[in-house]
mmCIF file of C-alpha atoms in Angstrom:
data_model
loop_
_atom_site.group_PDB
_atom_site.id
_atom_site.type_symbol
_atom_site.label_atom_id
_atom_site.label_comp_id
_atom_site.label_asym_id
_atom_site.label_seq_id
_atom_site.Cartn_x
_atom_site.Cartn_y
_atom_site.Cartn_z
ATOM 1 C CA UNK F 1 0.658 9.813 -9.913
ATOM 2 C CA UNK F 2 4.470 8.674 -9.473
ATOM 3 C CA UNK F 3 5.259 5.747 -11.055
ATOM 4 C CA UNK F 4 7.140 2.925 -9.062
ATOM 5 C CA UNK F 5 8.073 -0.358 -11.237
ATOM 6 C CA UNK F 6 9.368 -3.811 -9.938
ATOM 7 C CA UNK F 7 11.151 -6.699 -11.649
ATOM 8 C CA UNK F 8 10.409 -9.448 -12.509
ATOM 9 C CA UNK F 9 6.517 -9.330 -12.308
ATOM 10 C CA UNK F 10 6.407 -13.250 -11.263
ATOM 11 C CA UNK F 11 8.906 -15.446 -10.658
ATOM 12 C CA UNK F 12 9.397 -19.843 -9.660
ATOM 13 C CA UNK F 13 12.042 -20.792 -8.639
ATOM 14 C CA UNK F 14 13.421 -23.780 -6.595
ATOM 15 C CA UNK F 15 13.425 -24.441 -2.769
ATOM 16 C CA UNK F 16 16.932 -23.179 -1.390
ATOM 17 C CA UNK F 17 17.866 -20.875 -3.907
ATOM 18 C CA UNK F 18 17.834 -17.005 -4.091
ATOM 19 C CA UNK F 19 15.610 -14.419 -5.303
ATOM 20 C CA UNK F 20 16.079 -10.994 -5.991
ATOM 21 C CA UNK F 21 13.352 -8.620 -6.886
ATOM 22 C CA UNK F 22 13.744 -4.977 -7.756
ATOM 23 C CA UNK F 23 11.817 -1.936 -7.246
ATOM 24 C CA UNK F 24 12.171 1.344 -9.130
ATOM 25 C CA UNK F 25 11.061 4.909 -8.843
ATOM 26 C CA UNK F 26 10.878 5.938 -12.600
ATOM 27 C CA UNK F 27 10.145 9.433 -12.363
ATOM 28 C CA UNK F 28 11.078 11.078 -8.934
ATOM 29 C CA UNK F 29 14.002 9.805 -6.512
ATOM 30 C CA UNK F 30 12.556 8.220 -3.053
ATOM 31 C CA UNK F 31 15.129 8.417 -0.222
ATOM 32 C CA UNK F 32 12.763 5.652 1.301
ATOM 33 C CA UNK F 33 10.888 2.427 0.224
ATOM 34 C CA UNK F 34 9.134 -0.348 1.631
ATOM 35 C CA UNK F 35 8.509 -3.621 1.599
ATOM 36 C CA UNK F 36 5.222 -5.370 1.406
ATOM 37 C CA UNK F 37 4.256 -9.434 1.251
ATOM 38 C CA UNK F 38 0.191 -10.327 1.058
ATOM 39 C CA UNK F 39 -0.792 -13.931 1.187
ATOM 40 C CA UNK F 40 -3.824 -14.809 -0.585
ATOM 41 C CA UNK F 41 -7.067 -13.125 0.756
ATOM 42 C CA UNK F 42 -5.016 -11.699 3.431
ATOM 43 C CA UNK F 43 -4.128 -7.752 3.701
ATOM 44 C CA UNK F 44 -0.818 -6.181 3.216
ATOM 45 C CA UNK F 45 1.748 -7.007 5.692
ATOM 46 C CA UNK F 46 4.864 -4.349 5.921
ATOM 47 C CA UNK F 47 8.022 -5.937 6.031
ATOM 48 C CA UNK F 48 10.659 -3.691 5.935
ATOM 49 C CA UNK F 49 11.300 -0.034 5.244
ATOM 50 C CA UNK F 50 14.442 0.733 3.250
ATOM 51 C CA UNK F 51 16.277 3.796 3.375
ATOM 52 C CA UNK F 52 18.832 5.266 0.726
ATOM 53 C CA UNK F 53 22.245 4.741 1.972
ATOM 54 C CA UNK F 54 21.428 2.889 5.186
ATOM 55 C CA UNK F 55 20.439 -0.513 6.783
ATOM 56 C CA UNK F 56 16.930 -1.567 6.656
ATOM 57 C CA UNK F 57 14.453 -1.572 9.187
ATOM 58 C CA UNK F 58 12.498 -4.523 9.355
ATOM 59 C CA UNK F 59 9.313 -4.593 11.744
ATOM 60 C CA UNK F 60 8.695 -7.332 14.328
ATOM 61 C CA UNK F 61 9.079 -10.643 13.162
ATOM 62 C CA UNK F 62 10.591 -10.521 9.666
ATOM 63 C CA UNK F 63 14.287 -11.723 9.916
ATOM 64 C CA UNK F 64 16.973 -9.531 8.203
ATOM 65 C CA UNK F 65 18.920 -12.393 7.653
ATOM 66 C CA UNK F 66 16.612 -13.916 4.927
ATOM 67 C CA UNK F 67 15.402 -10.965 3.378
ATOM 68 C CA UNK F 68 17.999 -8.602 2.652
ATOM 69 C CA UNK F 69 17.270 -5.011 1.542
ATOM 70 C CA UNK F 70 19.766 -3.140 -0.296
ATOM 71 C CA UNK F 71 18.929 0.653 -1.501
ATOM 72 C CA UNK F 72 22.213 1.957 -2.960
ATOM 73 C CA UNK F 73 20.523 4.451 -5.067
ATOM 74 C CA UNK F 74 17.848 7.321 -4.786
ATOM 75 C CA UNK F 75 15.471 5.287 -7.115
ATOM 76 C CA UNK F 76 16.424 1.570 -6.724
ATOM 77 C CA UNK F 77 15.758 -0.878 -3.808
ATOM 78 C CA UNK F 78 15.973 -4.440 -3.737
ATOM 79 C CA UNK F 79 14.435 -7.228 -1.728
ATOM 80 C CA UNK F 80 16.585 -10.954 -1.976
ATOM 81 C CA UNK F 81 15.046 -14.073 -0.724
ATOM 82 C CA UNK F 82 17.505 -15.952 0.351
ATOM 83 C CA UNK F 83 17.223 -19.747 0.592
ATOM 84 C CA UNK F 84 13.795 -19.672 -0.264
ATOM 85 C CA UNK F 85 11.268 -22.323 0.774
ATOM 86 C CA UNK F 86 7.609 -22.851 -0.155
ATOM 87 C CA UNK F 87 6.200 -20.906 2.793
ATOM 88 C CA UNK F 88 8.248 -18.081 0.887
ATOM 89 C CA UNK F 89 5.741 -18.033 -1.869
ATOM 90 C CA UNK F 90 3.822 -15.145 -1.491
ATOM 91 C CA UNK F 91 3.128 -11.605 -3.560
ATOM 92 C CA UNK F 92 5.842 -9.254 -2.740
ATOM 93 C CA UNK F 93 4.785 -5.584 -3.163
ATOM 94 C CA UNK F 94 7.036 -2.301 -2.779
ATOM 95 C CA UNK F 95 6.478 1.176 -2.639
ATOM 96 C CA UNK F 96 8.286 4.549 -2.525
ATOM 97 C CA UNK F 97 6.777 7.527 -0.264
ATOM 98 C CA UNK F 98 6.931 11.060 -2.487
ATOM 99 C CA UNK F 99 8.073 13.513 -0.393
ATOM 100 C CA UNK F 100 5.272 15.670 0.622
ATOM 101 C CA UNK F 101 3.028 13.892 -1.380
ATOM 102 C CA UNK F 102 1.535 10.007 -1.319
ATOM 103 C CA UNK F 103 3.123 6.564 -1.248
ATOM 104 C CA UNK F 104 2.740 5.157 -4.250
ATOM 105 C CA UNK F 105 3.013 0.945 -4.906
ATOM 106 C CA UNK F 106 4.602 -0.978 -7.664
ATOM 107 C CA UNK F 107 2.817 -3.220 -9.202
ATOM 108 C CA UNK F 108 4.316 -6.589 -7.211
ATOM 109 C CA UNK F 109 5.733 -9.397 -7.658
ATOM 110 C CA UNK F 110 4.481 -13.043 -7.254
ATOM 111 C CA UNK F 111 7.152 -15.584 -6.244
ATOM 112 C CA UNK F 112 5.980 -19.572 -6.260
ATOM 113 C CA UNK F 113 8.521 -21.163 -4.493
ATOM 114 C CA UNK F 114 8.553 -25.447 -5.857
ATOM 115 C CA UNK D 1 -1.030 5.670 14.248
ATOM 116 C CA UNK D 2 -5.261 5.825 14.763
ATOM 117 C CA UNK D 3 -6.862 1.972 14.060
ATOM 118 C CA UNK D 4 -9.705 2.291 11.081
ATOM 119 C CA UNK D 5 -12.719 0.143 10.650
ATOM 120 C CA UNK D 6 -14.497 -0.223 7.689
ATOM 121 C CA UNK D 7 -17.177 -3.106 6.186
ATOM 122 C CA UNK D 8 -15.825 -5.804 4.554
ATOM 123 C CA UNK D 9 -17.585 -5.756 2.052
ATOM 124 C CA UNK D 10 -20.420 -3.701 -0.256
ATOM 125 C CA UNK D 11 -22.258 -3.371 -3.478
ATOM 126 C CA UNK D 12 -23.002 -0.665 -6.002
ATOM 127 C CA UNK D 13 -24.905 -0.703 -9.113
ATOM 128 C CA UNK D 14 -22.873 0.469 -12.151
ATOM 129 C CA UNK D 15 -23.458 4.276 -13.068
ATOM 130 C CA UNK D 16 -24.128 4.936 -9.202
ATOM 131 C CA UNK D 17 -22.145 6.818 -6.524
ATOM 132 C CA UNK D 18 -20.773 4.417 -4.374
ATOM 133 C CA UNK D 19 -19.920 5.868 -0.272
ATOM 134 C CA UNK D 20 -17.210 3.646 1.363
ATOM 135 C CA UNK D 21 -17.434 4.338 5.109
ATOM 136 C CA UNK D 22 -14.741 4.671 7.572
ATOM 137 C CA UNK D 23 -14.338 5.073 11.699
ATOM 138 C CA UNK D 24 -11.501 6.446 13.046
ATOM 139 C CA UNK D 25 -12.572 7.412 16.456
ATOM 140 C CA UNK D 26 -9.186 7.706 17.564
ATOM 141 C CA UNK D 27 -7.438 9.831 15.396
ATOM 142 C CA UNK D 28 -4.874 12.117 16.481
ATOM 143 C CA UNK D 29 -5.080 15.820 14.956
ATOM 144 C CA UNK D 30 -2.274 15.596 12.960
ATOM 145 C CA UNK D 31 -2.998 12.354 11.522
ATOM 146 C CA UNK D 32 -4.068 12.737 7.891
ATOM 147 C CA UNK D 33 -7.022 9.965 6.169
ATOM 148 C CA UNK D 34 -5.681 8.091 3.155
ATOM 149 C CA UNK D 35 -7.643 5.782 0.995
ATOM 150 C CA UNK D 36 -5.674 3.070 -1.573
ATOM 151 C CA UNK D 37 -7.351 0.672 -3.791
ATOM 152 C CA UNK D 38 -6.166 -2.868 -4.917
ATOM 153 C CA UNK D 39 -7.564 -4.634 -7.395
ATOM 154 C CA UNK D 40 -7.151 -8.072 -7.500
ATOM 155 C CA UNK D 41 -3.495 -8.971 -8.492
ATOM 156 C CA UNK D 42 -2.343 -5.784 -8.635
ATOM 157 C CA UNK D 43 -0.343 -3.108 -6.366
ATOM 158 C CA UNK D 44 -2.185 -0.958 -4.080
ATOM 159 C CA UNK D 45 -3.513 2.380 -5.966
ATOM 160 C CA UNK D 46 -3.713 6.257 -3.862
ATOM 161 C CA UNK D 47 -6.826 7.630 -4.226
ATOM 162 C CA UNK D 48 -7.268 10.475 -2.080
ATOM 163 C CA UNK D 49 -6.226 11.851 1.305
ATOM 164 C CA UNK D 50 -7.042 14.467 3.601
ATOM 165 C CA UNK D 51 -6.872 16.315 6.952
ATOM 166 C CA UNK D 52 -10.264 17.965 7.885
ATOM 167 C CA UNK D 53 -11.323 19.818 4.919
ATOM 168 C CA UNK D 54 -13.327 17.486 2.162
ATOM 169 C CA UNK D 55 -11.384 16.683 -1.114
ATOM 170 C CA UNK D 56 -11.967 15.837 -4.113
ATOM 171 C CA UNK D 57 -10.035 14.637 -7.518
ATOM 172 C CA UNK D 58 -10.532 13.359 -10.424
ATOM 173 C CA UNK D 59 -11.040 9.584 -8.907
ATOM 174 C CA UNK D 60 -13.333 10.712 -5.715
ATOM 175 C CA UNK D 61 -14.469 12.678 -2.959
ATOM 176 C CA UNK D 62 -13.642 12.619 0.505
ATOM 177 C CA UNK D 63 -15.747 13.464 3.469
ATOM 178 C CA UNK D 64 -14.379 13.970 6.753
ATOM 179 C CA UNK D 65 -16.987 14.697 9.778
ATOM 180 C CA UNK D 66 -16.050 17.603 11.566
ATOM 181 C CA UNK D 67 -14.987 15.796 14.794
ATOM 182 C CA UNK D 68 -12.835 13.692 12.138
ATOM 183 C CA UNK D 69 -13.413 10.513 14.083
ATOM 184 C CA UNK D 70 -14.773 9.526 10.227
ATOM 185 C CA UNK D 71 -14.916 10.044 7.014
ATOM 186 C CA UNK D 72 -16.713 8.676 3.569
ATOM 187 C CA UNK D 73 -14.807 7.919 0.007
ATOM 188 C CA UNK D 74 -17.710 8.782 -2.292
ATOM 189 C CA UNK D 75 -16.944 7.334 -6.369
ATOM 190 C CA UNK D 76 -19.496 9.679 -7.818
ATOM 191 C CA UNK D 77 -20.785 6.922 -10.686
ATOM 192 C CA UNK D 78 -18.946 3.914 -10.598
ATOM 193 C CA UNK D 79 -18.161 1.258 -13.047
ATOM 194 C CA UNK D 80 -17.206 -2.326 -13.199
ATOM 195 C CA UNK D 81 -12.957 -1.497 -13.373
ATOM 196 C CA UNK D 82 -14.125 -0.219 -10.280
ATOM 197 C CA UNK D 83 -14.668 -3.276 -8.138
ATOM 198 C CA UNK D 84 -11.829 -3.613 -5.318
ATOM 199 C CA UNK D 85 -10.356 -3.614 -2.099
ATOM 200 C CA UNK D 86 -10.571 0.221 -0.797
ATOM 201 C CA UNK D 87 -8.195 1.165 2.347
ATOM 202 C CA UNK D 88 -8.830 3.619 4.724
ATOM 203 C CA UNK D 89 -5.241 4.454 6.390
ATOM 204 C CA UNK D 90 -5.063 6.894 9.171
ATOM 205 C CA UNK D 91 -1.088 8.285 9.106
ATOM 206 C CA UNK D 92 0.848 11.268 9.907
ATOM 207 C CA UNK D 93 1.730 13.069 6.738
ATOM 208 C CA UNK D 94 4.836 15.043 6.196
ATOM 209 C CA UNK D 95 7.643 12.992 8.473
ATOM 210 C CA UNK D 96 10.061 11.929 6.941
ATOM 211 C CA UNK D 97 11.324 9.239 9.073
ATOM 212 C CA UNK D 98 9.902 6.744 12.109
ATOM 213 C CA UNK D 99 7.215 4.752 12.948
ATOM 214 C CA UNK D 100 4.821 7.545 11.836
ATOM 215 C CA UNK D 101 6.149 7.411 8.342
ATOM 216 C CA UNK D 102 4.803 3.347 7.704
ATOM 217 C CA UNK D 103 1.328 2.937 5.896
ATOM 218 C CA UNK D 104 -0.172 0.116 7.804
ATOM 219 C CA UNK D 105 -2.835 -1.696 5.752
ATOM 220 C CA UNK D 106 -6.133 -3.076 7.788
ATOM 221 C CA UNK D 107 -8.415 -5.274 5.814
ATOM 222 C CA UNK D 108 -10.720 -2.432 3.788
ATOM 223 C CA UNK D 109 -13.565 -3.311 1.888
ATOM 224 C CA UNK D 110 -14.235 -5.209 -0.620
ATOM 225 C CA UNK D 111 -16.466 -3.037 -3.409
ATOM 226 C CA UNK D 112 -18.268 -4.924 -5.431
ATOM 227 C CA UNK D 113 -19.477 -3.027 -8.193
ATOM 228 C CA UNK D 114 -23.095 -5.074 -10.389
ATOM 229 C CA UNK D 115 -23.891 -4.562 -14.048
#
């Protein structure tokens, strides 16, 4: 299958600063990604979908203004935390949808926010 | 997109086919089945997906009833790497843009595979 990598793998970091993570498509360019955050024992929970050369669109309840999604490139995407708290802490997932074919996942992130 | 249900959770012995069952009584006709695993800590992995017709790879089968309200992920002998979460994710295939394009994740079952 495609192969879809994010940096860094985990992160910690302290409450009120910034976190970027990125998410690459290594082998095939994705005009759109997504976003993902799971808490633990809990399901996936979409956050945003990104789209090459446009604003985000996040889905009810996530707010743009602390998450920012940029995707200035056919195979990069990146999700910042901004002024991140504890309740932040969570594993942050993305993915990139082959066209006519399956979405595939990276393999996530997990932020611990002190 | 169609709402799935599926057990939360099952066993298998090792070296046995495990079925993973799936309703998805109201599933439009051009909504396609997907299936993703995720095993603990990791990123979701695709498995499999289909429309009406069974499928198979080199990871599993699927079996879609002929009214397609469900279908059955079928690991013909699994093993321990294969304990997870397994998705069933009803979602229109081929858009490129939308609402129909998001994979929305229920809460699958967890497979328990025993030595």
């Amino acid at each position: 299958g495609a192969v879809v990598s994010q940096h860094p793998s985990r992160v910690i970091c302290k409450s009120g600063t910034s976190v970027k993570i990125e998410c690459r498509s290594l082998d095939f360019q994705a005009t759109t990604m997504f976003w993902y955050r799971q808490f633990p024992k809990q399901s996936l929970m979409l956050m945003a979908t990104s789209n090459e050369g446009s604003k985000a669109t996040y889905e009810q309840g996530v707010e743009k203004d602390k998450f920012l999604i940029n995707h200035a490139s056919l195979t990069l995407s990146t999700l910042t935390v901004t002024s991140a708290h504890p309740e932040d802490s969570s594993f942050y997932i993305c993915s990139a949808r082959v066209p006519d074919r399956a979405q595939y996942f990276g393999p996530g992130t997990r932020l611990l926010v002190l | 997109d169609a709402k799935t249900t599926q057990p939360p959770s099952m066993d298998c012995a090792e070296g046995r086919a495990a079925n993973l069952p799936c309703n998805h009584s109201t599933i439009s006709g051009n909504e396609y089945v997907y299936w993703y695993r995720q095993i603990h800590s990791q990123g979701p992995q695709y498995i499999i997906h289909g429309l009406k017709n069974n499928e198979t790879n080199e990871m599993a089968s699927l079996i879609i009833t002929e009214d397609r309200k469900s279908s059955t992920l079928i690991l013909p002998h699994a093993t321990l790497r294969d304990t997870a979460v397994y998705y069933c994710i009803v979602r229109v295939a081929h858009s490129y843009g939308g609402a129909t394009n998001k994979l929305i994740f229920g809460t699958g079952t967890l497979l328990a595979v025993q030595p």
